[in-house]
Amino acid sequence: MTKIKLTKINKERWNRFCANKRGYISLYLFSFLFIITLFSELIANDKPLLIYYDAGLYCPLIKEYAETQFGGEFETGADYKDPYVIELINKKGWMINPVIPFSYNTINYNMTGPAPSPPSKANWLGTDDRGRDVVARLLYGFRISVLFGLTLTICSSVIGIMAGAIQGYYGGSIDIFGQRFIEIWSSLPTLFLLIILSSVVQPNFWWLLGITLMFGWMSLVGVVRAEFLRGRNFEYVTAAKALGLSDPKIIIRHVLPNAMVASITFMPFILGGSITTLTSLDFLGFGLPVGSPSLGELLAQGKANMQAPWLGLSAFILLSLMFSLLVFIGEGVRDAFDPRKVY
Amino acid sequence: MPLIHARCIRKDMEKTILTIENLSISFKMGKRTTNVVKNVDLVLKKGETLALVGESGSGKTVTAMSILKLLAESAIYPTGSIEFSGKNCLTISNDEIREIRGNKIGVIFQQPMTSLNPLHRIGKQLKESIFLHQRTITNRKADEKALFWLEKVGLKDPSNKLSSFPHQLSGGERQRVMIAMALINEPDILIADEPTTALDVTVQAQILDLIRDLQEEMGMAILFITHDLTIVRKIADRVAVMKDGQIVETDHPDKIFTSATHPYTRHLINSEPEGWPDPADEDDDTLIKVEHLKVWFPIQKGILRRITDHVKAVNNISFTIKKGHTLGIVGESGSGKSTTGFALLKLNNSKGKILLGENSLNDMDKTQIRQLRKRMQIIFQDPFGSLNPRMSVSQIIGEGLSIHHPGMTPKQEENEIIAVMEKVGLDPATRQRYPNEFSGGQHQRIAIARALILKPEFMVLDEPTSSLDRSVQSQVLDLLKKLQKEFHLTYIFISHDLKVVKSLCHDIVVMKDGVIVEAGNSNKIFSHPEHDYTKQLIATAFH
């Protein structure tokens, strides 16, 4: 029963969100892109998806096979781009290749010109300065950006909401010291610190996440704190206190739901901000480790290779598409949560 | 009941200045439209006071605000017209209606706290409405005029008030400023939307006198919106009773009070709280003993936030309550009566001794207090505000059970919830619904059920009926009396409404500025008040 009724408010919000065509279509497109890129390995890979060889099925995506298994000479892993290996397999069976036969780190040695090579039949958007396929890198790059952004958004929201909740609910000296700490902490020159820190440690996905999280959790504190300052004086909160409810339970059951509306409204924008942070770090060369598919790095390449506009342009178009979608979704969510808005 | 009504009838009172004909108002919410006002006919004559009476939600305010087109944009007018000085207010342009607003028709709102802009000085806000409608006036003339009106509405030290900010004025003073603002352009009609509801009783009487005197002097017509029949009797020439968006009866107040034709009007008149509390045994044990209770809030100043002084909300009060008795705490807003109630429940920090049976509450730690909470409960003033809108009624009522009886199975909890809902007169079948589907009186019943399910010994009732309509009030009071009898409950009843207090309380404590000015048996206080302040309170409540 509870669930049905709770979704009544949310259903109304969902209906309002759907009524905003721009936000709705953006969410649709964004989810489509994200789900597609989640399966990047099936779309862009230098290994075949499935091999039928000598009455047996092989799946190189999951397991690495030695060349000898297909009747080759080397004990090492099979190189499925090698014409010799291709010939061996096709003799006793067949193989299904993905649509884009390059992974993000595959170097195409059969380029039409020197790297970065312009768009061609094999490389739809050309190759970058190391001969890697741009479409493959965009696919993987989009995925890692969104995944990074989502993780960072969730983690920073959790921390931010907790910090704001505690400050707002208890008020007094906790609030004052918390506020001053956040003021000092947020006035640190974040980008420089990130650069210094990421030159001390070998940055990988999780390191970067940790470092950006250290400086990114404050975005929701103010909103949540304000909602709690307001909410803790509600009569039903006092009533819950009079019933003998413990503080954590009051916070979670009675006050937090009020703050969630504001928080959720902010989330698409935080997601956009998180992705920007990663992209700019990558652009400056302090981001993900060398060789990772990253949109920021592609932008940097575009800047270094002005003679190859397909690099910068494709990264730019993908990034601006992603951010526009996120902003439209965010606007849609914001309006959906505003009951006064009438469509 | 003697009727005090001695308004002189002037000759020019027959001239009609405002005619509302067949007016209907609906609000559009998405695809849904709600009909709020249905086919209302009203006539306002020159110099008269027409009282528009009805319970909350009956459409009084909406009707009045439609005259000046002050409703939200979602309001639509399916039928009807509002004619003022030869024009239909519903169809004229915004420029024309602005010419009428504040110039020909003035408005006073219910909330004096929020109807003045907190960022501007009183003088500036007063002069704003002068400049709007008299474009050629000089600044000095406007100053003089503002000062003149502040004097006229009876503000002390008016020249100083001109440069004050709203927060420096009390509620009554702010309402006087609002009246000055509404009248400064000498309008033909004054719309007063519950202008005294948010004020203390003694201030209420002064404001009503002021409005009446100004009307005598200026001869304007007043559309007075109220739910309080006592005020109607004092001020109105004619009364229109509204129910569910329709006018059910319009008549002279004398006739309305003696021989109302419509059953709803009679119901309204008969629902004034009456009677006495059920007698309580004087030999009962003392349940609560309060000695030298103090609640001081520090005033902090400077960067170091040194404590320079204290607001003495409650200052050194002592009283006792016997088991099964009701103690009424009476006083105006800011007298510290709610603070006292909160202190008894340990919902704020206090000094002094509070004994609940054998337990000294101020010597116990948080966990011990939490254990005791099932013995003491509270009902709040705003019944809707005290219920979490995101929880169903059964979740709200059952919340205390999970804390104090954690061993209960869901089935047992449900049975308890059903039992307590029946006790307070709620249909248990509605327990899966949400608070917004219930009415004000039912909200208060839910709040009572939530407290009652823990089987408390005493309850603090913090103005539990003051936001309810009179007819609902008496039902809630009857319920409280019934429960007291059945469970031998001890109540602390906090209220500014002496009529309600009289019908429920055995003993009374009168508070003013944080101290007790008079205490004793309810019979004695109502028949022979000793302190001047008590006398004044009783005089304004039962004229």
XYZ file of N, CA and C in Angstrom, chain A residues 171-296:
378
model
N 23.000 22.273 14.466
C 23.219 23.709 14.577
C 24.315 24.035 15.583
N 24.262 25.239 16.127
C 25.176 25.625 17.184
C 26.627 25.562 16.762
N 27.491 25.078 17.666
C 28.921 25.141 17.377
C 29.304 24.157 16.274
N 28.612 23.014 16.188
C 28.898 22.081 15.096
C 28.712 22.789 13.760
N 27.636 23.528 13.683
C 27.322 24.246 12.454
C 28.372 25.303 12.156
N 28.714 26.079 13.188
C 29.662 27.175 12.982
C 31.019 26.640 12.532
N 31.523 25.621 13.241
C 32.837 25.088 12.867
C 32.772 24.401 11.512
N 31.702 23.696 11.264
C 31.539 23.054 9.965
C 31.549 24.064 8.838
N 30.807 25.149 9.045
C 30.726 26.184 8.029
C 32.098 26.800 7.754
N 32.802 27.139 8.847
C 34.107 27.778 8.668
C 35.062 26.813 7.976
N 35.020 25.524 8.373
C 35.896 24.540 7.750
C 35.617 24.479 6.249
N 34.334 24.443 5.899
C 33.988 24.345 4.481
C 34.439 25.594 3.737
N 34.302 26.756 4.375
C 34.745 27.986 3.720
C 36.239 27.936 3.420
N 37.017 27.487 4.426
C 38.463 27.423 4.220
C 38.791 26.365 3.179
N 38.188 25.224 3.325
C 38.461 24.088 2.440
C 38.117 24.428 1.000
N 36.995 25.140 0.814
C 36.589 25.414 -0.562
C 37.348 26.588 -1.145
N 38.070 27.341 -0.315
C 38.842 28.441 -0.881
C 40.246 27.979 -1.268
N 40.565 26.707 -1.021
C 41.848 26.190 -1.504
C 41.804 26.169 -3.032
N 42.918 26.501 -3.674
C 42.933 26.465 -5.146
C 42.910 25.012 -5.617
N 41.715 24.513 -5.874
C 41.508 23.089 -6.085
C 42.354 22.529 -7.226
N 42.332 23.238 -8.359
C 42.975 22.669 -9.533
C 44.474 22.472 -9.298
N 45.111 23.488 -8.667
C 46.548 23.368 -8.423
C 46.829 22.210 -7.479
N 46.011 22.098 -6.446
C 46.215 21.008 -5.504
C 46.062 19.664 -6.208
N 45.058 19.590 -7.074
C 44.846 18.354 -7.815
C 46.078 18.031 -8.656
N 46.612 19.079 -9.291
C 47.779 18.877 -10.155
C 48.965 18.397 -9.317
N 49.183 19.052 -8.173
C 50.298 18.655 -7.320
C 50.101 17.221 -6.833
N 48.897 16.953 -6.328
C 48.640 15.627 -5.785
C 48.773 14.552 -6.855
N 48.262 14.863 -8.058
C 48.311 13.815 -9.068
C 49.698 13.680 -9.666
N 50.611 14.585 -9.332
C 51.978 14.342 -9.757
C 52.753 13.597 -8.676
N 52.222 13.569 -7.463
C 52.870 12.809 -6.391
C 52.521 11.332 -6.529
N 51.237 11.049 -6.697
C 50.829 9.650 -6.821
C 50.634 9.328 -8.298
N 50.706 8.048 -8.614
C 50.419 7.597 -9.983
C 48.906 7.568 -10.124
N 48.327 8.519 -10.871
C 46.871 8.584 -10.858
C 46.240 7.437 -11.648
N 45.271 6.793 -11.045
C 44.402 5.899 -11.802
C 42.969 6.327 -11.525
N 42.006 5.575 -12.002
C 40.594 5.940 -11.857
C 40.239 6.248 -10.408
N 40.631 5.344 -9.490
C 40.196 5.486 -8.095
C 40.931 6.597 -7.383
N 42.225 6.775 -7.710
C 42.958 7.886 -7.121
C 42.323 9.215 -7.506
N 42.053 9.312 -8.820
C 41.447 10.563 -9.293
C 40.110 10.813 -8.600
N 39.356 9.716 -8.480
C 38.051 9.835 -7.845
C 38.208 10.356 -6.418
N 39.156 9.746 -5.702
C 39.389 10.157 -4.312
C 39.786 11.609 -4.222
N 40.730 12.015 -5.098
C 41.239 13.392 -5.016
C 40.134 14.395 -5.352
N 39.395 14.128 -6.442
C 38.337 15.082 -6.811
C 37.221 15.080 -5.766
N 37.019 13.925 -5.145
C 35.988 13.847 -4.111
C 36.347 14.733 -2.920
N 37.656 14.743 -2.597
C 38.102 15.543 -1.450
C 37.669 17.002 -1.573
N 37.652 17.491 -2.816
C 37.317 18.905 -3.009
C 35.935 19.100 -3.630
N 35.237 18.001 -3.874
C 33.976 18.153 -4.586
C 32.741 17.881 -3.762
N 32.911 17.511 -2.489
C 31.744 17.082 -1.715
C 30.943 18.242 -1.159
N 31.448 19.487 -1.341
C 30.774 20.600 -0.661
C 29.527 21.110 -1.379
N 29.372 20.684 -2.646
C 28.337 21.344 -3.455
C 26.938 21.229 -2.859
N 26.634 20.135 -2.197
C 25.270 19.964 -1.687
C 25.104 20.417 -0.242
N 26.238 20.644 0.450
C 26.155 20.909 1.886
C 25.225 22.080 2.188
N 25.419 23.179 1.444
C 24.634 24.383 1.724
C 23.141 24.148 1.606
N 22.764 23.505 0.492
C 21.336 23.267 0.250
C 20.740 22.383 1.349
N 21.437 21.273 1.619
C 20.905 20.331 2.600
C 20.868 20.977 3.986
N 21.914 21.729 4.297
C 21.959 22.381 5.599
C 20.763 23.324 5.753
N 20.510 24.110 4.712
C 19.391 25.054 4.786
C 18.073 24.309 4.984
N 17.889 23.213 4.250
C 16.657 22.450 4.383
C 16.521 21.888 5.800
N 17.642 21.489 6.376
C 17.593 20.927 7.725
C 17.327 22.006 8.766
N 17.937 23.172 8.560
C 17.685 24.270 9.503
C 16.200 24.596 9.534
N 15.579 24.522 8.336
C 14.152 24.787 8.246
C 13.374 23.613 8.846
N 13.808 22.402 8.436
C 13.019 21.218 8.770
C 13.066 20.851 10.238
N 14.145 21.194 10.936
C 14.241 20.729 12.315
C 13.250 21.451 13.219
N 12.685 22.558 12.727
C 11.702 23.276 13.536
C 10.273 22.887 13.202
N 10.094 21.971 12.248
C 8.747 21.529 11.934
C 8.128 20.877 13.160
N 6.822 21.041 13.267
C 6.192 20.477 14.462
C 6.245 18.964 14.477
N 6.222 18.341 13.297
C 6.251 16.887 13.361
C 7.614 16.355 13.767
N 8.643 17.189 13.623
C 9.953 16.790 14.124
C 9.969 16.885 15.647
N 9.413 17.974 16.175
C 9.295 18.086 17.625
C 8.422 16.956 18.169
N 7.344 16.637 17.426
C 6.468 15.560 17.860
C 7.237 14.248 17.924
N 8.097 14.013 16.921
C 8.891 12.785 16.915
C 9.849 12.767 18.089
N 10.400 13.941 18.422
C 11.287 14.025 19.585
C 10.510 13.692 20.851
N 9.310 14.240 20.943
C 8.488 13.997 22.121
C 8.097 12.529 22.230
N 8.054 11.847 21.082
C 7.754 10.419 21.120
C 8.940 9.618 21.635
N 10.118 10.237 21.617
C 11.306 9.549 22.093
C 12.144 8.964 20.979
N 11.948 9.410 19.758
C 12.726 8.916 18.630
C 14.169 9.410 18.747
N 15.126 8.571 18.347
C 16.524 8.984 18.431
C 16.858 9.919 17.269
N 17.927 10.707 17.459
C 18.278 11.719 16.464
C 18.496 11.143 15.062
N 19.328 10.073 14.931
C 19.535 9.559 13.565
C 18.226 9.162 12.891
N 17.313 8.582 13.669
C 16.045 8.167 13.078
C 15.217 9.375 12.664
N 15.212 10.406 13.496
C 14.471 11.622 13.127
C 15.034 12.199 11.845
N 16.382 12.242 11.783
C 17.021 12.814 10.599
C 16.598 12.040 9.360
N 16.703 10.726 9.421
C 16.451 9.940 8.215
C 14.964 9.910 7.871
N 14.128 9.733 8.879
C 12.726 9.508 8.573
C 11.957 10.816 8.359
N 12.299 11.848 9.125
C 11.430 13.023 9.110
C 12.014 14.239 8.405
N 13.327 14.412 8.450
C 13.876 15.642 7.877
C 14.496 15.413 6.506
N 15.209 14.291 6.378
C 15.932 14.061 5.128
C 15.032 14.092 3.889
N 13.849 13.476 3.936
C 13.013 13.509 2.723
C 12.767 14.916 2.194
N 12.707 15.901 3.085
C 12.524 17.277 2.627
C 13.726 17.768 1.851
N 14.924 17.316 2.289
C 16.134 17.800 1.640
C 16.392 17.075 0.335
N 15.765 15.917 0.163
C 16.074 15.113 -1.020
C 15.622 15.790 -2.313
N 14.507 16.492 -2.261
C 14.016 17.143 -3.476
C 15.075 18.100 -4.016
N 15.585 18.942 -3.120
C 16.601 19.905 -3.548
C 17.851 19.179 -4.031
N 18.224 18.109 -3.327
C 19.443 17.392 -3.699
C 19.316 16.757 -5.066
N 18.191 16.085 -5.299
C 18.016 15.385 -6.574
C 17.990 16.398 -7.723
N 17.401 17.558 -7.453
C 17.369 18.589 -8.472
C 18.788 18.988 -8.897
N 19.693 18.980 -7.918
C 21.049 19.411 -8.211
C 21.863 18.345 -8.942
N 21.460 17.079 -8.812
C 22.361 16.003 -9.206
C 22.802 16.016 -10.671
N 21.894 16.235 -11.635
C 22.379 16.258 -13.017
C 23.461 17.310 -13.231
N 23.342 18.440 -12.522
C 24.329 19.495 -12.684
C 25.656 19.092 -12.034
N 25.570 18.380 -10.901
C 26.798 17.895 -10.270
C 27.479 16.886 -11.180
N 26.674 16.043 -11.809
C 27.224 15.059 -12.736
C 27.993 15.774 -13.843
N 27.388 16.802 -14.420
C 28.067 17.573 -15.452
C 29.369 18.156 -14.941
N 29.330 18.709 -13.739
C 30.526 19.310 -13.150
C 31.620 18.285 -12.939
N 31.233 17.099 -12.486
C 32.223 16.051 -12.239
C 32.921 15.667 -13.530
N 32.135 15.544 -14.597
C 32.728 15.153 -15.876
C 33.681 16.244 -16.360
N 33.262 17.507 -16.148
C 34.142 18.607 -16.541
C 35.479 18.527 -15.815
N 35.413 18.230 -14.511
C 36.650 18.139 -13.743
C 37.580 17.105 -14.354
N 37.042 15.922 -14.636
C 37.871 14.857 -15.197
C 38.438 15.280 -16.546
N 37.574 15.861 -17.381
C 38.012 16.248 -18.713
C 39.128 17.282 -18.647
N 38.979 18.256 -17.759
C 40.001 19.300 -17.718
C 41.310 18.739 -17.175
N 41.241 17.834 -16.211
C 42.477 17.215 -15.727
C 43.155 16.431 -16.842
N 42.347 15.696 -17.581
C 42.906 14.926 -18.693
C 43.513 15.844 -19.736
N 42.829 16.930 -20.001
C 43.300 17.893 -20.989
C 44.673 18.416 -20.598
N 44.848 18.666 -19.299
C 46.122 19.197 -18.825
C 47.161 18.101 -18.669
N 46.741 16.855 -18.820
C 47.704 15.760 -18.720
C 47.924 15.263 -17.305
N 47.044 15.640 -16.386
C 47.196 15.145 -15.017
C 46.095 14.158 -14.650
N 45.433 13.664 -15.658
C 44.261 12.837 -15.383
C 44.580 11.368 -15.407
N 43.726 10.655 -16.126
C 43.844 9.211 -16.200
C 45.203 8.814 -16.790
N 45.691 7.615 -16.456
C 47.022 7.191 -16.933
C 47.102 7.190 -18.462
N 48.345 7.313 -18.929
C 48.594 7.385 -20.367
C 47.980 6.169 -21.052
N 47.349 6.401 -22.184
C 46.771 5.297 -22.946
C 45.311 5.095 -22.667
N 44.794 5.618 -21.532
C 43.372 5.456 -21.247
C 42.569 6.250 -22.255
N 41.387 5.760 -22.579
C 40.550 6.528 -23.493
C 39.958 7.695 -22.744
N 40.297 8.896 -23.142
C 39.747 10.022 -22.386
C 39.458 11.166 -23.333
N 38.321 11.781 -23.097
C 37.895 12.855 -23.981
C 38.801 14.063 -23.828
N 39.255 14.316 -22.609
C 40.130 15.451 -22.365
C 41.438 15.304 -23.128
